XYZ file of C-alpha atoms in Angstrom:
689
model
C -15.944 -20.175 1.521
C -15.352 -22.315 4.626
C -14.336 -25.210 2.383
C -11.648 -23.061 0.735
C -10.293 -21.989 4.118
C -10.173 -25.618 5.249
C -8.272 -26.660 2.126
C -5.681 -23.950 2.717
C -5.267 -25.037 6.324
C -4.811 -28.673 5.289
C -2.212 -27.724 2.651
C -0.210 -25.638 5.081
C -0.443 -28.258 7.825
C 0.807 -30.897 5.404
C 3.756 -28.715 4.451
C 4.626 -28.103 8.089
C 4.458 -31.809 8.866
C 6.731 -32.517 5.891
C 9.155 -29.932 7.166
C 9.184 -31.435 10.618
C 9.833 -34.896 9.116
C 12.645 -33.544 6.934
C 14.195 -31.793 9.898
C 14.091 -35.022 11.895
C 15.781 -36.948 9.073
C 18.482 -34.443 8.187
C 19.367 -32.650 11.406
C 20.187 -35.553 13.708
C 23.938 -34.897 13.596
C 23.815 -31.097 13.403
C 25.127 -29.182 16.387
C 22.409 -27.280 18.266
C 23.225 -23.576 18.614
C 21.484 -21.382 21.169
C 20.714 -17.902 19.782
C 20.990 -15.022 22.229
C 18.193 -12.429 21.989
C 19.244 -9.308 20.140
C 17.516 -6.091 19.044
C 17.283 -5.476 15.279
C 17.937 -2.151 13.582
C 16.183 -0.279 10.806
C 18.373 0.618 7.821
C 17.971 -1.090 4.429
C 20.330 -0.384 1.523
C 18.238 -1.504 -1.466
C 14.723 -1.194 -2.824
C 14.393 -3.711 -5.629
C 11.286 -2.084 -7.103
C 13.020 1.284 -7.592
C 15.223 -0.038 -10.431
C 13.808 -3.591 -10.850
C 17.286 -4.849 -10.000
C 19.583 -4.980 -7.001
C 20.997 -1.455 -7.262
C 22.140 0.472 -4.190
C 19.921 3.371 -3.136
C 22.968 5.627 -3.560
C 22.942 4.687 -7.257
C 19.186 5.325 -7.585
C 18.302 8.827 -8.884
C 14.987 8.915 -7.063
C 13.710 9.497 -3.550
C 12.871 6.144 -1.936
C 11.849 5.104 1.579
C 12.043 1.500 2.791
C 10.056 0.505 5.892
C 11.526 -2.842 7.024
C 9.933 -5.611 9.055
C 11.790 -4.502 12.219
C 9.839 -1.222 12.265
C 6.537 -2.937 11.485
C 7.150 -5.433 14.295
C 8.051 -2.714 16.808
C 4.927 -0.734 15.881
C 2.701 -3.828 15.801
C 1.442 -2.811 12.364
C -2.000 -4.144 11.420
C -2.781 -2.203 8.206
C -0.783 -0.657 5.375
C -1.695 2.771 6.735
C -0.061 1.882 10.061
C 3.219 1.315 8.186
C 3.012 4.283 5.797
C 2.646 6.833 8.614
C 6.452 6.501 8.923
C 6.859 8.450 5.669
C 5.759 12.097 5.812
C 5.240 12.187 2.034
C 2.272 9.811 2.410
C -1.096 11.046 3.676
C -3.851 8.611 4.636
C -7.177 9.489 3.076
C -10.553 7.953 3.724
C -10.518 4.605 5.531
C -13.537 2.326 5.238
C -14.167 -1.158 6.517
C -12.319 -3.079 3.833
C -9.671 -0.700 2.465
C -7.613 2.463 2.824
C -6.918 5.343 0.439
C -3.603 7.191 0.261
C -1.974 10.167 -1.390
C 1.746 10.504 -2.094
C 3.243 13.969 -2.448
C -0.381 15.116 -2.465
C -1.573 12.998 -5.431
C -4.117 10.249 -4.810
C -2.827 6.708 -5.291
C -5.013 4.620 -7.561
C -5.825 1.261 -5.950
C -5.468 -0.550 -9.281
C -2.213 0.978 -10.542
C -0.236 2.720 -7.765
C 0.020 -0.193 -5.334
C 2.412 -2.982 -6.296
C 3.098 -6.413 -4.839
C 6.669 -7.666 -5.230
C 7.261 -5.025 -7.891
C 4.268 -5.906 -10.062
C 0.826 -4.392 -10.586
C -1.674 -5.595 -8.003
C -5.387 -4.945 -7.606
C -5.780 -3.584 -4.061
C -9.441 -2.826 -3.321
C -9.447 -5.127 -0.295
C -7.792 -5.437 3.116
C -4.122 -6.048 2.325
C -2.736 -8.781 4.610
C 0.265 -7.246 6.367
C 1.120 -10.591 8.001
C 2.561 -11.633 4.617
C 4.765 -8.560 4.167
C 8.513 -8.320 4.761
C 8.876 -4.610 3.975
C 7.213 -1.628 2.298
C 8.958 0.416 -0.419
C 7.748 3.947 -1.172
C 8.923 5.198 -4.587
C 8.479 8.979 -4.922
C 7.482 10.683 -8.153
C 6.368 9.233 -11.522
C 7.472 5.624 -12.022
C 5.639 4.898 -15.254
C 8.888 3.970 -17.060
C 8.992 0.647 -15.217
C 5.354 0.159 -14.230
C 3.133 1.907 -16.753
C -0.072 3.815 -16.029
C -0.226 5.495 -12.627
C -0.722 8.872 -10.996
C 2.409 11.061 -10.644
C 2.886 11.069 -6.865
C 4.664 7.713 -6.851
C 4.138 4.040 -6.057
C 3.966 1.852 -2.971
C 5.451 -1.648 -3.308
C 4.594 -4.413 -0.832
C 7.429 -6.936 -0.523
C 6.243 -10.359 0.648
C 8.106 -12.748 2.921
C 10.208 -15.407 1.176
C 10.962 -19.081 1.749
C 13.941 -19.685 4.042
C 16.850 -22.134 4.019
C 16.850 -22.640 7.787
C 13.843 -24.211 9.471
C 11.856 -22.123 11.942
C 8.397 -21.907 13.468
C 6.916 -18.770 15.025
C 3.594 -18.608 16.850
C 2.147 -15.316 18.022
C -0.895 -13.560 19.388
C -1.745 -9.852 19.407
C -4.626 -7.895 20.861
C -5.834 -4.578 22.221
C -7.996 -3.170 24.991
C -11.035 -3.028 22.659
C -11.149 -6.826 22.714
C -9.477 -7.533 19.359
C -7.406 -10.728 19.070
C -5.135 -11.938 16.283
C -3.425 -15.316 16.146
C -0.526 -15.989 13.756
C 1.611 -18.931 12.635
C 4.701 -18.427 10.442
C 6.937 -21.313 9.392
C 9.707 -21.817 6.885
C 12.675 -23.969 5.987
C 14.100 -26.532 3.581
C 12.301 -29.753 2.699
C 15.410 -31.702 1.665
C 18.992 -32.076 2.825
C 20.421 -30.215 -0.177
C 18.145 -27.239 0.643
C 17.017 -26.998 -2.989
C 13.323 -27.071 -1.996
C 12.264 -24.356 0.441
C 8.960 -23.054 1.729
C 7.244 -20.349 3.765
C 3.753 -20.846 5.210
C 1.785 -18.163 7.040
C -1.650 -18.237 8.653
C -3.302 -15.372 10.530
C -6.798 -15.147 12.025
C -8.127 -11.810 13.273
C -11.197 -10.932 15.308
C -11.245 -7.139 15.380
C -13.491 -4.926 17.499
C -13.785 -1.233 16.709
C -13.983 1.428 19.415
C -16.877 3.028 17.503
C -20.470 1.810 17.953
C -23.674 1.592 15.955
C -26.671 3.556 17.134
C -28.134 0.474 18.857
C -25.002 0.256 21.063
C -23.353 -2.688 19.275
C -19.677 -2.451 18.280
C -18.468 -2.628 14.706
C -16.606 -5.940 14.309
C -14.720 -7.810 11.605
C -13.331 -11.308 11.132
C -10.329 -11.724 8.854
C -8.374 -14.799 7.775
C -5.356 -15.113 5.518
C -3.346 -18.172 4.550
C -0.274 -18.233 2.322
C 2.156 -20.818 0.967
C 5.320 -19.917 -0.978
C 7.869 -22.393 -2.331
C 11.233 -22.176 -4.113
C 12.641 -25.022 -6.239
C 16.282 -24.872 -7.362
C 15.963 -26.851 -10.577
C 19.662 -26.299 -11.276
C 22.448 -24.053 -10.055
C 21.211 -21.386 -12.472
C 17.433 -21.889 -12.542
C 14.931 -21.326 -9.707
C 11.169 -21.816 -9.901
C 8.997 -20.091 -7.289
C 5.309 -20.814 -6.667
C 3.013 -18.728 -4.484
C -0.570 -18.912 -3.244
C -2.541 -16.844 -0.765
C -6.184 -16.598 0.177
C -7.920 -14.050 2.402
C -11.472 -13.926 3.711
C -13.164 -11.035 5.506
C -16.611 -10.506 7.034
C -17.067 -7.052 8.543
C -19.644 -4.476 9.537
C -19.618 -1.123 7.740
C -18.317 2.183 9.088
C -18.348 4.940 6.467
C -16.939 7.589 8.808
C -18.342 10.681 10.498
C -19.851 14.009 9.465
C -18.566 17.339 10.747
C -20.315 20.708 10.994
C -19.070 24.023 9.594
C -16.828 24.462 12.655
C -15.228 21.041 12.117
C -16.998 19.402 15.084
C -18.082 15.764 14.785
C -21.871 15.444 14.638
C -23.363 12.782 16.890
C -20.144 12.169 18.835
C -16.828 10.516 18.000
C -18.038 6.998 18.750
C -21.271 7.020 16.720
C -21.484 5.141 13.387
C -23.997 6.532 10.894
C -24.347 3.225 9.003
C -27.028 0.803 10.154
C -25.892 -2.157 12.324
C -27.017 -4.707 9.694
C -24.565 -3.443 7.069
C -21.615 -5.685 6.233
C -19.029 -6.686 3.666
C -18.223 -10.294 2.780
C -15.021 -10.331 0.689
C -12.601 -12.964 -0.556
C -9.321 -12.556 -2.403
C -7.173 -15.247 -3.989
C -3.739 -14.954 -5.620
C -1.580 -17.625 -7.186
C 1.227 -17.734 -9.668
C 4.750 -18.698 -10.596
C 8.094 -16.936 -11.138
C 11.323 -18.159 -12.712
C 14.815 -16.751 -12.400
C 17.524 -17.966 -14.764
C 21.182 -16.926 -14.557
C 22.203 -16.810 -18.206
C 25.822 -15.943 -17.398
C 27.871 -14.204 -14.744
C 26.564 -10.845 -16.009
C 23.058 -11.583 -17.303
C 19.871 -12.801 -15.648
C 16.270 -13.174 -16.798
C 13.206 -13.130 -14.551
C 9.652 -13.846 -15.631
C 6.390 -14.513 -13.875
C 2.622 -15.007 -14.038
C -0.044 -14.165 -11.479
C -3.799 -14.745 -11.351
C -5.862 -12.673 -8.936
C -9.543 -13.162 -8.123
C -11.521 -10.878 -5.813
C -15.163 -11.312 -4.843
C -17.196 -8.999 -2.634
C -20.800 -8.740 -1.474
C -21.907 -5.528 0.219
C -25.039 -4.741 2.226
C -25.112 -0.936 2.469
C -27.469 1.474 4.219
C -25.596 4.303 2.431
C -26.239 7.216 4.824
C -26.863 10.403 2.851
C -25.016 12.769 5.165
C -25.678 15.640 2.783
C -29.365 15.350 3.746
C -28.666 15.775 7.487
C -31.025 18.234 9.210
C -29.293 19.783 12.249
C -32.631 20.921 13.708
C -34.229 17.465 13.826
C -31.205 15.119 13.603
C -32.771 13.220 10.697
C -30.941 12.025 7.578
C -31.743 9.823 4.618
C -30.471 6.308 3.968
C -30.315 4.848 0.479
C -29.772 1.091 0.964
C -28.495 -1.318 -1.638
C -26.923 -4.746 -2.042
C -24.088 -5.289 -4.498
C -22.172 -8.296 -5.824
C -18.773 -7.599 -7.392
C -16.184 -9.779 -9.083
C -12.686 -8.783 -10.253
C -10.253 -11.023 -12.101
C -6.750 -10.057 -13.195
C -4.072 -11.975 -15.023
C -0.623 -10.472 -15.290
C 2.696 -11.461 -16.837
C 6.142 -9.819 -16.729
C 9.703 -10.400 -17.876
C 12.955 -8.621 -16.978
C 16.321 -9.104 -18.670
C 19.070 -7.615 -16.500
C 22.741 -7.457 -17.382
C 26.020 -5.558 -17.343
C 28.254 -4.548 -20.231
C 31.703 -2.940 -20.189
C 32.229 -0.654 -23.178
C 35.538 1.153 -23.050
C 35.831 2.698 -19.618
C 32.061 2.823 -19.092
C 29.817 0.285 -17.365
C 26.242 -0.181 -18.591
C 23.742 -1.727 -16.177
C 20.974 -2.645 -18.606
C 17.346 -3.557 -18.047
C 14.906 -4.671 -20.742
C 11.418 -5.698 -19.751
C 7.719 -5.815 -20.362
C 4.442 -6.473 -18.634
C 0.924 -7.495 -19.655
C -2.328 -7.286 -17.720
C -5.849 -8.480 -18.460
C -8.530 -7.026 -16.184
C -12.179 -8.130 -15.948
C -14.895 -6.709 -13.696
C -18.589 -7.485 -13.287
C -21.213 -6.338 -10.787
C -24.870 -6.744 -9.911
C -26.568 -4.064 -7.832
C -30.093 -3.871 -6.441
C -31.362 -0.706 -4.760
C -33.797 -0.320 -1.881
C -36.201 2.491 -1.058
C -35.002 5.678 0.633
C -35.674 5.667 4.382
C -34.989 8.087 7.240
C -32.749 7.611 10.268
C -32.041 10.000 13.131
C -28.597 10.556 14.645
C -30.065 12.202 17.757
C -32.607 9.536 18.689
C -30.843 6.539 17.127
C -33.672 5.431 14.831
C -32.620 2.197 13.108
C -33.699 1.776 9.496
C -34.820 -1.845 8.988
C -32.836 -3.976 6.561
C -34.727 -4.212 3.262
C -35.379 -7.549 1.613
C -33.688 -7.096 -1.753
C -33.641 -9.598 -4.614
C -30.710 -9.640 -7.057
C -33.175 -10.674 -9.761
C -34.258 -7.025 -9.717
C -30.699 -5.751 -9.961
C -28.725 -3.952 -12.635
C -25.540 -5.518 -13.992
C -22.390 -3.798 -15.222
C -19.104 -5.058 -16.616
C -15.718 -3.755 -17.686
C -12.679 -5.348 -19.243
C -9.426 -4.184 -20.761
C -5.967 -5.335 -21.761
C -2.844 -3.397 -21.047
C 0.812 -3.942 -21.926
C 4.117 -2.140 -22.170
C 7.795 -2.648 -22.983
C 10.728 -0.617 -21.713
C 14.500 -0.250 -21.742
C 16.750 1.341 -19.127
C 20.495 1.959 -19.003
C 22.422 3.078 -15.920
C 25.739 4.286 -17.319
C 28.695 4.571 -14.933
C 31.395 6.820 -16.399
C 33.702 6.781 -13.368
C 33.555 6.785 -9.578
C 31.835 10.188 -9.587
C 29.359 10.283 -12.488
C 26.407 8.136 -13.549
C 23.543 8.740 -15.997
C 20.209 6.891 -16.169
C 18.394 6.769 -19.520
C 15.073 5.042 -20.110
C 12.099 4.861 -22.465
C 8.786 2.988 -22.399
C 6.022 2.244 -24.892
C 2.625 1.600 -23.346
C -0.779 0.638 -24.760
C -4.246 0.045 -23.317
C -6.996 -1.778 -25.232
C -10.392 -0.899 -23.781
C -13.778 -0.172 -25.293
C -13.979 3.582 -25.957
C -10.686 4.031 -24.093
C -7.812 2.878 -26.290
C -4.645 4.790 -25.393
C -0.936 4.558 -26.029
C 2.046 6.552 -24.798
C 5.815 6.849 -25.114
C 7.487 7.890 -21.870
C 11.101 9.004 -21.272
C 13.175 9.162 -18.092
C 16.498 10.880 -17.414
C 18.599 10.820 -14.265
C 22.062 12.200 -13.444
C 24.028 11.146 -10.357
C 27.177 12.731 -8.937
C 29.101 11.026 -6.118
C 31.230 13.581 -4.220
C 32.445 10.647 -2.097
C 31.877 6.908 -2.072
C 29.235 7.322 0.632
C 27.148 10.111 -0.938
C 25.221 10.999 -4.076
C 23.618 14.108 -5.524
C 21.069 13.465 -8.255
C 18.619 15.130 -10.614
C 15.887 13.407 -12.571
C 13.100 14.061 -15.018
C 10.282 11.535 -15.359
C 6.736 11.294 -16.650
C 3.513 9.475 -15.824
C 0.281 8.887 -17.696
C -3.308 7.904 -16.895
C -5.304 6.564 -19.881
C -8.745 8.086 -20.436
C -11.403 7.248 -23.031
C -14.169 8.788 -25.075
C -16.860 11.128 -23.742
C -19.825 8.747 -23.340
C -22.524 11.174 -22.169
C -24.768 11.710 -25.208
C -25.989 15.009 -23.695
C -22.425 16.343 -23.675
C -21.451 18.663 -26.517
C -18.190 16.681 -26.751
C -19.956 13.308 -27.035
C -17.708 10.775 -28.785
C -14.541 12.843 -28.405
C -11.484 10.725 -27.586
C -9.683 12.153 -24.559
C -5.910 12.198 -24.287
C -4.163 10.541 -21.320
C -3.717 12.697 -18.227
C 0.020 13.397 -18.095
C 2.339 14.012 -15.193
C 5.900 15.295 -15.274
C 8.400 15.824 -12.484
C 11.713 17.563 -11.949
C 13.541 16.436 -8.825
C 16.863 17.395 -7.242
C 18.042 15.335 -4.296
C 20.919 14.001 -2.235
C 21.668 10.931 -0.100
C 24.449 10.525 2.449
C 25.651 7.474 4.358
C 27.045 8.484 7.764
C 28.512 6.743 10.829
C 30.282 4.090 8.741
C 27.160 3.500 6.670
C 24.843 2.928 9.630
C 22.686 6.022 8.965
C 21.330 7.345 5.682
C 20.204 10.954 5.283
C 18.198 12.093 2.279
C 16.729 15.333 0.969
C 14.786 16.179 -2.165
C 13.257 19.179 -3.922
C 10.511 18.368 -6.417
C 8.111 20.034 -8.824
C 5.299 17.860 -10.217
C 2.700 18.993 -12.746
C -0.368 16.908 -13.592
C -1.932 18.251 -16.785
C -4.756 17.450 -19.204
C -7.112 17.063 -16.238
C -10.704 16.757 -17.448
C -12.757 19.945 -17.029
C -16.267 21.083 -17.976
C -16.404 24.327 -19.940
C -20.181 24.243 -20.126
C -22.729 23.931 -17.328
C -24.452 21.128 -15.468
C -27.383 21.402 -17.890
C -25.268 21.740 -21.030
C -21.889 20.082 -20.321
C -18.893 20.533 -22.596
C -16.134 18.146 -21.568
C -12.614 19.264 -22.446
C -9.104 18.864 -21.088
C -6.802 21.525 -19.762
C -6.912 21.389 -15.993
C -3.554 21.555 -14.218
C -2.571 20.440 -10.723
C 0.878 21.488 -9.506
C 2.677 20.301 -6.384
C 6.053 21.691 -5.293
C 7.825 20.671 -2.121
C 10.800 19.556 -0.123
C 11.414 16.291 1.767
C 13.927 15.443 4.452
C 14.518 12.039 6.011
C 16.865 9.844 7.997
C 16.943 6.184 8.905
C 19.459 3.967 10.652
C 21.461 3.206 13.747
C 22.768 6.270 15.585
C 24.823 4.112 17.966
C 24.789 0.582 19.329
C 21.610 1.304 21.278
C 19.603 3.888 19.313
C 17.834 3.442 15.950
C 15.318 5.735 14.268
C 13.314 6.598 11.182
C 12.238 10.203 10.672
C 10.866 12.314 7.831
C 9.461 15.766 7.075
C 7.689 17.222 4.062
C 6.594 20.732 3.082
C 4.139 20.764 0.176
C 2.736 23.649 -1.850
C -0.195 22.073 -3.735
C -2.773 23.817 -5.902
C -5.166 23.404 -8.807
C -3.621 26.088 -11.026
C -6.256 25.557 -13.733
C -9.638 23.900 -13.198
C -13.304 24.720 -13.893
C -14.380 23.964 -10.315
C -11.321 23.983 -8.037
C -8.966 26.554 -9.597
C -6.854 28.163 -6.866
C -7.907 25.545 -4.304
C -5.737 23.113 -2.405
C -6.555 19.412 -3.016
C -8.638 17.674 -0.389
C -6.785 16.164 2.594
C -3.348 17.442 1.516
C -1.569 19.180 4.435
C 1.138 21.791 3.978
C 3.409 20.247 6.641
C 3.787 16.639 7.754
C 6.442 15.001 9.918
C 7.125 11.746 11.722
C 9.751 10.189 13.956
C 9.999 6.737 15.497
C 12.937 5.716 17.667
C 14.034 2.549 19.437
C 16.425 2.537 22.351
C 17.915 -0.838 23.298
C 18.126 -0.838 27.078
C 19.830 -4.232 27.001
C 20.312 -6.931 24.366
C 16.833 -8.146 25.312
C 14.889 -5.031 26.315
C 13.983 -2.004 24.180
C 11.925 1.164 24.518
C 10.080 2.872 21.624
C 8.827 6.423 21.254
C 7.258 8.075 18.209
C 5.502 11.271 17.143
C 3.368 11.793 14.043
C 2.388 15.306 12.962
C -0.128 16.231 10.283
C -0.822 19.869 9.489
C -4.162 21.505 8.837
C -6.008 20.172 5.778
C -9.140 21.095 3.878
C -11.917 18.524 4.244
C -13.269 18.840 0.701
C -12.329 20.009 -2.767
C -14.269 23.256 -2.301
C -12.026 24.102 0.690
C -15.199 24.881 2.649
C -13.930 23.561 5.992
C -10.573 22.802 7.562
C -9.390 19.978 9.780
C -7.009 21.133 12.509
C -3.370 20.088 12.755
C -2.503 17.439 15.340
C 0.399 15.496 16.815
C -0.056 11.896 17.939
C 2.430 10.335 20.366
C 2.965 6.544 20.490
C 5.211 4.591 22.811
C 6.045 0.980 23.574
C 8.366 -1.503 25.216
C 9.573 -4.951 24.218
C 11.440 -7.745 25.955
C 12.948 -11.003 24.686
C 12.569 -13.713 27.317
C 14.612 -16.934 26.951
C 12.317 -19.970 27.247
C 13.529 -23.539 26.637
C 16.506 -22.298 24.624
C 14.411 -20.099 22.336
C 13.038 -16.551 22.355
C 9.685 -15.452 23.725
C 9.051 -11.921 22.415
C 6.832 -9.699 24.592
C 5.540 -6.334 23.334
C 3.392 -3.587 24.808
C 2.405 -0.436 22.904
C 0.285 2.607 23.672
C -1.079 4.423 20.618
C -2.135 8.055 21.047
C -0.574 8.220 24.500
C -2.112 11.588 25.404
C -5.564 10.706 23.975
C -5.434 13.514 21.411
C -8.665 14.306 19.562
C -8.113 14.612 15.834
C -9.705 14.026 12.438
C -8.108 11.696 9.922
C -8.716 11.326 6.200
C -12.037 11.694 4.444
C -13.956 12.072 1.244
C -16.872 14.238 0.097
C -17.187 15.948 3.463
C -17.138 12.717 5.500
C -14.145 12.080 7.757
C -12.509 9.381 9.833
C -12.339 10.155 13.539
C -8.890 9.583 15.039
C -8.614 6.570 17.311
C -8.390 7.412 21.033
C -5.683 6.067 23.351
C -5.355 2.343 22.698
C -3.301 -0.296 24.500
C -1.885 -3.083 22.352
C -0.021 -6.228 23.366
C 1.836 -8.958 21.526
C 3.428 -12.295 22.413
C 5.372 -14.494 19.984
C 7.560 -17.584 20.348
C 10.080 -18.648 17.714
C 11.838 -21.999 17.472
């Protein structure tokens, strides 16, 4: 592991040295220009993943939110959840040491299918390195036409930073009052005078300390490293080859969350971790691949790419059985285990994009396909049940477990799809989007295939506004019933289907500096698996229905020369309308109301003030709706200043999260919850040359 990290560091250092040499050779006669510090604003006009082409958001019949790097910098974002809190349609579920769970419009996002990287399927059961990200795109509603199997709430696309033409070097450090420190280096530029070879290299090292503590008084800590190298080669005026590589490495103690009583009070105190202090996760992730872009003509372009992803993880778990907690004695069971896991994914895609004029109509055409091969293997060895005590802090000793006694499991499947999409422009006012996809999964006892349509209609009352309606579908492949005690044993289950009707509008105001958007939606997820028998005599069938109806409002942009903001609000009526266990219930951790606002006021060209509020309404803490987590509002604030040093910019940032130290409960799962972080002071310093 250390050898791999060293190799990455050497590769990046070599690239940086080459860049410095190239700059020395080619820039001797170039005039030096001093850049005056200036505040950046928030609005973005495109989301490439929404249409898999560079189509304006006004011409996109779908609700989309783009969170750009300027917002993530101002908020000093560390995790994907930190960024997604800017969109009220996203709720953060359970957060554990190495990953986060999310729901979008109330539907859980699958970590294997609903999170994309640069518009392509990405396996995401690990800490996603935000240091590599340029922006976050949130696509609302089913997007299976372009991306295949996924749940119907929508998709989140992580857009990575790209190589640059101009040379730069940025060094930064961030930290907080818990003792966490994060060092970062980001460099880019051209490696030759013609600027046909470009690169971007990023390294970040984190040493994070949690505010929560184990029962022996030690803090939960994690060490995280990520290194990335991206290169572009202009082989000709029409052909570009891009190569990318990144490697991350994490070693972290476990924190599974807290337990609450029937009144919603945290048992054992907000700061107490139920896991044993010897628990940890040791995880590595590696991605590499290549993309080509070829301009066939003035109107047609083809893109294609390949990516290989390899994730390894070893877990030492005490697995606290919070359901066994005895409030009279404070005791609870622990069920320790060790587990080795290995995931490998290979993916390929192609997109053919072009424009045709037929009569008075313009056709923006997209033909594409994608292929994915997924392989998983694990080895798990269990320890003996032992008892801890949350009141007295009894520490269960770490068992000596041998993987030779473990149980192995494996899974593999292949998945592919092809699609066609046509955005037809009839005139300045009317556009229609038509699309269809064929999808197939090859998996033992789980072969599935689907044909999915999409229809969108757009009306432009003016050149700076659009009103749209769309119908789209999603699907989630299932398999056969494998329980031989089930009366339906061997039955092949149909895919779980989702369908959405959406009506929305987008308006560009203040000379295009501000975009307002609103949407009404109705999403139905059907064919949910249900049990029509009993626990002793199960009969697995399909027929469950989950229906979510709601409204979203949002705005982003520059109100005037000094004030920028991003704000959103969602009302959601969510219910299991048909289900053997949860019929009539609201899904877990899905609030009725959510809202957020984040604003930046530029005091001068170099100084800015930030203020934000994030509201989450009351939510049920489990699927049975047996207890409720109270609504809360969290206030964040910050300041930044650009200090000129040696002709370049030194960026200083200070942020206070949860300014008023509000007590609240975050996401959870199976009755366990994440305790909201108390008031935290963060700082950041970066220097760019």
